[in-house]
Amino acid sequence: DVKVTQSSRYLVKRTGEKVFLECVQDMDHENMFWYRQDPGLGLRLIYFSYDVKMKEKGDIPEGYSVSREKKERFSLILESASTNQTSMYLCASSPRDGTYEQYFGPGTRLTVT
Amino acid sequence: RKEVEQDPGPFNVPEGATVAFNCTYSNSASQSFFWYRQDCRKEPKLLMSVYSSGNEDGRFTAQLNRASQYISLLIRDSKLSDSATYLCVVESTGRRALTFGSGTRLQVQP
């Protein structure tokens, strides 16, 4: 069965902290994605990756960076957390390329105070 | 203009009703179309892919109209368990990724 896991379901951080969100998939998928979801705005793509050590900016990359050192793991980094980064963060993976169906992790609800 | 537009609803329907959602998209070159379902406080999950010829899966029927650039989802004989948000998903413009609509909320009532 397809499995995408995220390191935390809920996270509370202070403004200015460096935040790491981890995502792991066990399906040997090439492609991985980070989204944030906010009421009324839907899912917005932050960054994605087609391969190890490869990354592409999505629609809203400002304030975020990513790391993909291993195929199964894709990390989202908030260099200096701000209150407007309070959101639900969802990781997804996809076989072949990003236009195929995507499988999502359970999400991390991040609150920045 | 948004890449994918959906009526946010909510659509409140009684059990057993037939309900239809539409979605319009701007990328005329898109080759991939999906409907995802998202339950409250859960992750999105694939409901069905949408093919040019239309496709059906039990009570659910999806159709694609390329000329008018819209996708539809029809749910027949609604169940309480169909209550969820339905996300229209289309291949993004200019990159190999997907763009998600904001979703249409369905509430099926007893």
mmCIF file of C-alpha atoms in Angstrom:
data_model
loop_
_atom_site.group_PDB
_atom_site.id
_atom_site.type_symbol
_atom_site.label_atom_id
_atom_site.label_comp_id
_atom_site.label_asym_id
_atom_site.label_seq_id
_atom_site.Cartn_x
_atom_site.Cartn_y
_atom_site.Cartn_z
ATOM 1 C CA ASP A 1 0.000 0.000 0.000
ATOM 2 C CA VAL A 2 1.144 3.501 -0.838
ATOM 3 C CA LYS A 3 2.613 5.296 2.127
ATOM 4 C CA VAL A 4 3.706 8.894 2.638
ATOM 5 C CA THR A 5 4.564 9.922 6.168
ATOM 6 C CA GLN A 6 5.275 13.310 7.679
ATOM 7 C CA SER A 7 7.325 13.828 10.807
ATOM 8 C CA SER A 8 4.712 15.689 12.869
ATOM 9 C CA ARG A 9 0.935 16.143 12.803
ATOM 10 C CA TYR A 10 1.040 19.319 14.882
ATOM 11 C CA LEU A 11 3.893 21.747 15.451
ATOM 12 C CA VAL A 12 4.098 25.048 17.323
ATOM 13 C CA LYS A 13 7.108 27.282 16.729
ATOM 14 C CA ARG A 14 8.098 30.813 17.604
ATOM 15 C CA THR A 15 8.709 33.626 15.144
ATOM 16 C CA GLY A 16 12.286 33.555 13.864
ATOM 17 C CA GLU A 17 12.895 29.862 14.571
ATOM 18 C CA LYS A 18 14.257 27.558 11.883
ATOM 19 C CA VAL A 19 11.706 24.831 11.187
ATOM 20 C CA PHE A 20 12.227 21.470 9.499
ATOM 21 C CA LEU A 21 9.323 19.464 8.092
ATOM 22 C CA GLU A 22 10.209 15.960 7.008
ATOM 23 C CA CYS A 23 8.459 13.746 4.474
ATOM 24 C CA VAL A 24 9.223 10.128 3.642
ATOM 25 C CA GLN A 25 7.684 7.915 0.970
ATOM 26 C CA ASP A 26 8.155 4.180 0.590
ATOM 27 C CA MET A 27 6.960 3.793 -3.010
ATOM 28 C CA ASP A 28 10.262 4.499 -4.781
ATOM 29 C CA HIS A 29 8.659 7.538 -6.451
ATOM 30 C CA GLU A 30 10.845 9.938 -8.391
ATOM 31 C CA ASN A 31 8.763 13.031 -7.733
ATOM 32 C CA MET A 32 7.974 14.718 -4.452
ATOM 33 C CA PHE A 33 6.072 17.896 -3.643
ATOM 34 C CA TRP A 34 5.424 20.317 -0.806
ATOM 35 C CA TYR A 35 2.152 22.265 -0.615
ATOM 36 C CA ARG A 36 0.528 24.509 1.880
ATOM 37 C CA GLN A 37 -3.240 24.637 2.268
ATOM 38 C CA ASP A 38 -5.134 27.654 3.579
ATOM 39 C CA PRO A 39 -8.904 28.268 3.743
ATOM 40 C CA GLY A 40 -10.211 29.745 0.509
ATOM 41 C CA LEU A 41 -6.836 29.424 -1.226
ATOM 42 C CA GLY A 42 -6.665 25.688 -1.752
ATOM 43 C CA LEU A 43 -3.390 23.836 -2.151
ATOM 44 C CA ARG A 44 -0.480 25.964 -3.304
ATOM 45 C CA LEU A 45 2.758 24.417 -4.516
ATOM 46 C CA ILE A 46 5.851 25.557 -2.636
ATOM 47 C CA TYR A 47 8.641 23.382 -4.084
ATOM 48 C CA PHE A 48 8.960 20.082 -5.904
ATOM 49 C CA SER A 49 11.706 17.673 -6.823
ATOM 50 C CA TYR A 50 12.155 15.293 -9.753
ATOM 51 C CA ASP A 51 15.220 13.544 -8.451
ATOM 52 C CA VAL A 52 17.739 13.394 -5.662
ATOM 53 C CA LYS A 53 19.469 16.740 -5.096
ATOM 54 C CA MET A 54 17.174 18.357 -7.614
ATOM 55 C CA LYS A 55 14.538 20.992 -6.810
ATOM 56 C CA GLU A 56 12.188 23.342 -8.603
ATOM 57 C CA LYS A 57 10.311 26.360 -7.288
ATOM 58 C CA GLY A 58 6.560 26.220 -7.181
ATOM 59 C CA ASP A 59 4.150 29.128 -6.899
ATOM 60 C CA ILE A 60 5.106 30.387 -3.439
ATOM 61 C CA PRO A 61 8.759 29.511 -2.646
ATOM 62 C CA GLU A 62 9.593 32.718 -0.768
ATOM 63 C CA GLY A 63 10.621 32.042 2.804
ATOM 64 C CA TYR A 64 11.119 28.314 2.188
ATOM 65 C CA SER A 65 13.881 26.007 1.041
ATOM 66 C CA VAL A 66 14.021 22.243 0.472
ATOM 67 C CA SER A 67 16.454 19.384 0.627
ATOM 68 C CA ARG A 68 16.405 16.015 -1.094
ATOM 69 C CA GLU A 69 19.497 14.021 -0.191
ATOM 70 C CA LYS A 70 17.816 10.632 -0.600
ATOM 71 C CA LYS A 71 15.125 9.508 -3.005
ATOM 72 C CA GLU A 72 12.615 8.661 -0.306
ATOM 73 C CA ARG A 73 13.000 11.822 1.769
ATOM 74 C CA PHE A 74 12.044 15.429 0.976
ATOM 75 C CA SER A 75 12.455 18.108 3.621
ATOM 76 C CA LEU A 76 10.883 21.551 3.769
ATOM 77 C CA ILE A 77 12.797 24.220 5.683
ATOM 78 C CA LEU A 78 11.454 27.495 6.996
ATOM 79 C CA GLU A 79 14.643 29.509 7.465
ATOM 80 C CA SER A 80 13.072 32.040 9.838
ATOM 81 C CA ALA A 81 9.473 31.237 10.658
ATOM 82 C CA SER A 82 6.916 34.022 10.475
ATOM 83 C CA THR A 83 3.278 34.156 11.564
ATOM 84 C CA ASN A 84 2.080 34.210 7.941
ATOM 85 C CA GLN A 85 3.577 30.738 7.539
ATOM 86 C CA THR A 86 1.003 29.320 9.931
ATOM 87 C CA SER A 87 -0.734 26.756 7.746
ATOM 88 C CA MET A 88 -1.351 23.109 6.931
ATOM 89 C CA TYR A 89 1.644 21.652 5.077
ATOM 90 C CA LEU A 90 1.112 18.647 2.853
ATOM 91 C CA CYS A 91 3.738 16.478 1.220
ATOM 92 C CA ALA A 92 3.000 14.328 -1.829
ATOM 93 C CA SER A 93 4.806 11.934 -4.126
ATOM 94 C CA SER A 94 4.182 10.756 -7.652
ATOM 95 C CA PRO A 95 5.622 8.129 -9.984
ATOM 96 C CA ARG A 96 7.217 9.067 -13.287
ATOM 97 C CA ASP A 97 6.393 12.764 -13.567
ATOM 98 C CA GLY A 98 4.375 15.317 -11.705
ATOM 99 C CA THR A 99 1.342 15.094 -13.933
ATOM 100 C CA TYR A 100 0.490 11.625 -12.705
ATOM 101 C CA GLU A 101 -1.675 11.112 -9.658
ATOM 102 C CA GLN A 102 -0.114 12.240 -6.416
ATOM 103 C CA TYR A 103 -0.230 10.501 -3.034
ATOM 104 C CA PHE A 104 -0.381 12.693 0.019
ATOM 105 C CA GLY A 105 0.902 12.427 3.546
ATOM 106 C CA PRO A 106 -1.402 13.219 6.494
ATOM 107 C CA GLY A 107 -0.202 16.827 6.754
ATOM 108 C CA THR A 108 1.509 18.934 9.411
ATOM 109 C CA ARG A 109 -0.462 21.717 11.063
ATOM 110 C CA LEU A 110 2.159 24.374 11.815
ATOM 111 C CA THR A 111 1.404 27.291 14.093
ATOM 112 C CA VAL A 112 3.931 30.122 14.348
ATOM 113 C CA THR A 113 3.432 32.390 17.350
ATOM 114 C CA ARG B 1 -7.647 34.331 -13.929
ATOM 115 C CA LYS B 2 -7.025 31.295 -11.733
ATOM 116 C CA GLU B 3 -5.707 28.169 -13.456
ATOM 117 C CA VAL B 4 -8.507 26.093 -11.941
ATOM 118 C CA GLU B 5 -11.812 27.528 -10.763
ATOM 119 C CA GLN B 6 -14.516 25.829 -8.752
ATOM 120 C CA ASP B 7 -17.683 26.938 -7.021
ATOM 121 C CA PRO B 8 -16.800 26.647 -3.308
ATOM 122 C CA GLY B 9 -20.373 25.706 -2.321
ATOM 123 C CA PRO B 10 -21.461 24.372 0.045
ATOM 124 C CA PHE B 11 -23.859 22.135 -1.815
ATOM 125 C CA ASN B 12 -26.418 20.858 0.684
ATOM 126 C CA VAL B 13 -28.350 17.892 -0.721
ATOM 127 C CA PRO B 14 -30.574 15.177 0.768
ATOM 128 C CA GLU B 15 -29.551 11.535 0.746
ATOM 129 C CA GLY B 16 -30.358 9.903 -2.558
ATOM 130 C CA ALA B 17 -30.054 13.093 -4.561
ATOM 131 C CA THR B 18 -27.957 13.548 -7.677
ATOM 132 C CA VAL B 19 -25.457 16.387 -7.548
ATOM 133 C CA ALA B 20 -23.061 17.770 -10.139
ATOM 134 C CA PHE B 21 -19.962 19.912 -9.805
ATOM 135 C CA ASN B 22 -18.208 21.784 -12.557
ATOM 136 C CA CYS B 23 -14.711 23.120 -12.780
ATOM 137 C CA THR B 24 -13.076 25.310 -15.426
ATOM 138 C CA TYR B 25 -9.370 25.404 -16.266
ATOM 139 C CA SER B 26 -7.157 27.762 -18.246
ATOM 140 C CA ASN B 27 -4.351 25.497 -19.528
ATOM 141 C CA SER B 28 -5.613 24.402 -22.947
ATOM 142 C CA ALA B 29 -2.558 22.125 -23.329
ATOM 143 C CA SER B 30 -3.336 20.082 -20.230
ATOM 144 C CA GLN B 31 -3.407 16.310 -20.689
ATOM 145 C CA SER B 32 -4.050 15.242 -17.096
ATOM 146 C CA PHE B 33 -7.245 15.747 -15.132
ATOM 147 C CA PHE B 34 -8.372 14.359 -11.797
ATOM 148 C CA TRP B 35 -10.963 14.663 -9.085
ATOM 149 C CA TYR B 36 -9.678 14.330 -5.535
ATOM 150 C CA ARG B 37 -11.724 14.021 -2.388
ATOM 151 C CA GLN B 38 -10.691 15.621 0.905
ATOM 152 C CA ASP B 39 -12.438 14.841 4.181
ATOM 153 C CA CYS B 40 -12.350 17.362 6.993
ATOM 154 C CA ARG B 41 -8.852 17.566 8.535
ATOM 155 C CA LYS B 42 -7.551 14.823 6.261
ATOM 156 C CA GLU B 43 -5.272 14.695 3.241
ATOM 157 C CA PRO B 44 -6.620 14.735 -0.333
ATOM 158 C CA LYS B 45 -7.118 11.338 -1.911
ATOM 159 C CA LEU B 46 -7.608 10.476 -5.546
ATOM 160 C CA LEU B 47 -11.263 9.888 -6.387
ATOM 161 C CA MET B 48 -10.892 9.330 -10.110
ATOM 162 C CA SER B 49 -8.952 10.314 -13.186
ATOM 163 C CA VAL B 50 -10.854 12.098 -15.958
ATOM 164 C CA TYR B 51 -10.472 10.858 -19.508
ATOM 165 C CA SER B 52 -11.498 12.465 -22.770
ATOM 166 C CA SER B 53 -14.124 9.809 -23.318
ATOM 167 C CA GLY B 54 -15.561 10.298 -19.847
ATOM 168 C CA ASN B 55 -15.456 7.647 -17.174
ATOM 169 C CA GLU B 56 -17.672 6.115 -14.570
ATOM 170 C CA ASP B 57 -16.929 4.446 -11.265
ATOM 171 C CA GLY B 58 -20.043 3.211 -9.533
ATOM 172 C CA ARG B 59 -22.130 6.220 -8.573
ATOM 173 C CA PHE B 60 -19.504 8.670 -9.815
ATOM 174 C CA THR B 61 -19.178 9.938 -13.394
ATOM 175 C CA ALA B 62 -16.519 12.337 -14.607
ATOM 176 C CA GLN B 63 -16.598 14.143 -17.939
ATOM 177 C CA LEU B 64 -14.175 16.375 -19.786
ATOM 178 C CA ASN B 65 -15.098 19.069 -22.297
ATOM 179 C CA ARG B 66 -11.872 20.228 -23.948
ATOM 180 C CA ALA B 67 -13.536 22.769 -26.226
ATOM 181 C CA SER B 68 -15.036 24.644 -23.297
ATOM 182 C CA GLN B 69 -12.229 23.711 -20.889
ATOM 183 C CA TYR B 70 -14.360 22.335 -18.138
ATOM 184 C CA ILE B 71 -14.578 19.140 -16.134
ATOM 185 C CA SER B 72 -17.615 17.801 -14.353
ATOM 186 C CA LEU B 73 -18.277 15.318 -11.581
ATOM 187 C CA LEU B 74 -21.690 13.736 -11.160
ATOM 188 C CA ILE B 75 -22.616 11.866 -8.002
ATOM 189 C CA ARG B 76 -25.788 9.772 -8.110
ATOM 190 C CA ASP B 77 -27.727 8.442 -5.126
ATOM 191 C CA SER B 78 -25.750 10.567 -2.637
ATOM 192 C CA LYS B 79 -24.750 8.941 0.662
ATOM 193 C CA LEU B 80 -23.991 10.639 3.958
ATOM 194 C CA SER B 81 -20.430 9.363 3.528
ATOM 195 C CA ASP B 82 -20.046 11.418 0.337
ATOM 196 C CA SER B 83 -19.900 14.578 2.462
ATOM 197 C CA ALA B 84 -16.467 16.036 1.761
ATOM 198 C CA THR B 85 -14.652 18.645 -0.300
ATOM 199 C CA TYR B 86 -14.068 17.721 -3.940
ATOM 200 C CA LEU B 87 -10.952 19.108 -5.579
ATOM 201 C CA CYS B 88 -10.626 19.568 -9.318
ATOM 202 C CA VAL B 89 -7.026 18.967 -10.439
ATOM 203 C CA VAL B 90 -5.409 19.837 -13.772
ATOM 204 C CA GLU B 91 -1.928 19.687 -15.250
ATOM 205 C CA SER B 92 -0.169 22.981 -14.548
ATOM 206 C CA THR B 93 0.795 25.492 -17.204
ATOM 207 C CA GLY B 94 4.484 25.409 -18.109
ATOM 208 C CA ARG B 95 5.686 22.692 -15.740
ATOM 209 C CA ARG B 96 5.247 19.004 -15.067
ATOM 210 C CA ALA B 97 3.084 19.394 -11.989
ATOM 211 C CA LEU B 98 -0.578 19.603 -10.997
ATOM 212 C CA THR B 99 -2.697 22.602 -10.047
ATOM 213 C CA PHE B 100 -5.433 22.035 -7.493
ATOM 214 C CA GLY B 101 -8.686 23.955 -7.378
ATOM 215 C CA SER B 102 -9.854 25.360 -4.063
ATOM 216 C CA GLY B 103 -12.542 22.711 -3.816
ATOM 217 C CA THR B 104 -16.303 22.377 -3.698
ATOM 218 C CA ARG B 105 -17.828 21.384 -0.387
ATOM 219 C CA LEU B 106 -20.633 18.835 -0.398
ATOM 220 C CA GLN B 107 -22.859 18.193 2.614
ATOM 221 C CA VAL B 108 -25.291 15.288 2.271
ATOM 222 C CA GLN B 109 -28.109 15.473 4.792
ATOM 223 C CA PRO B 110 -30.312 12.688 6.166
#
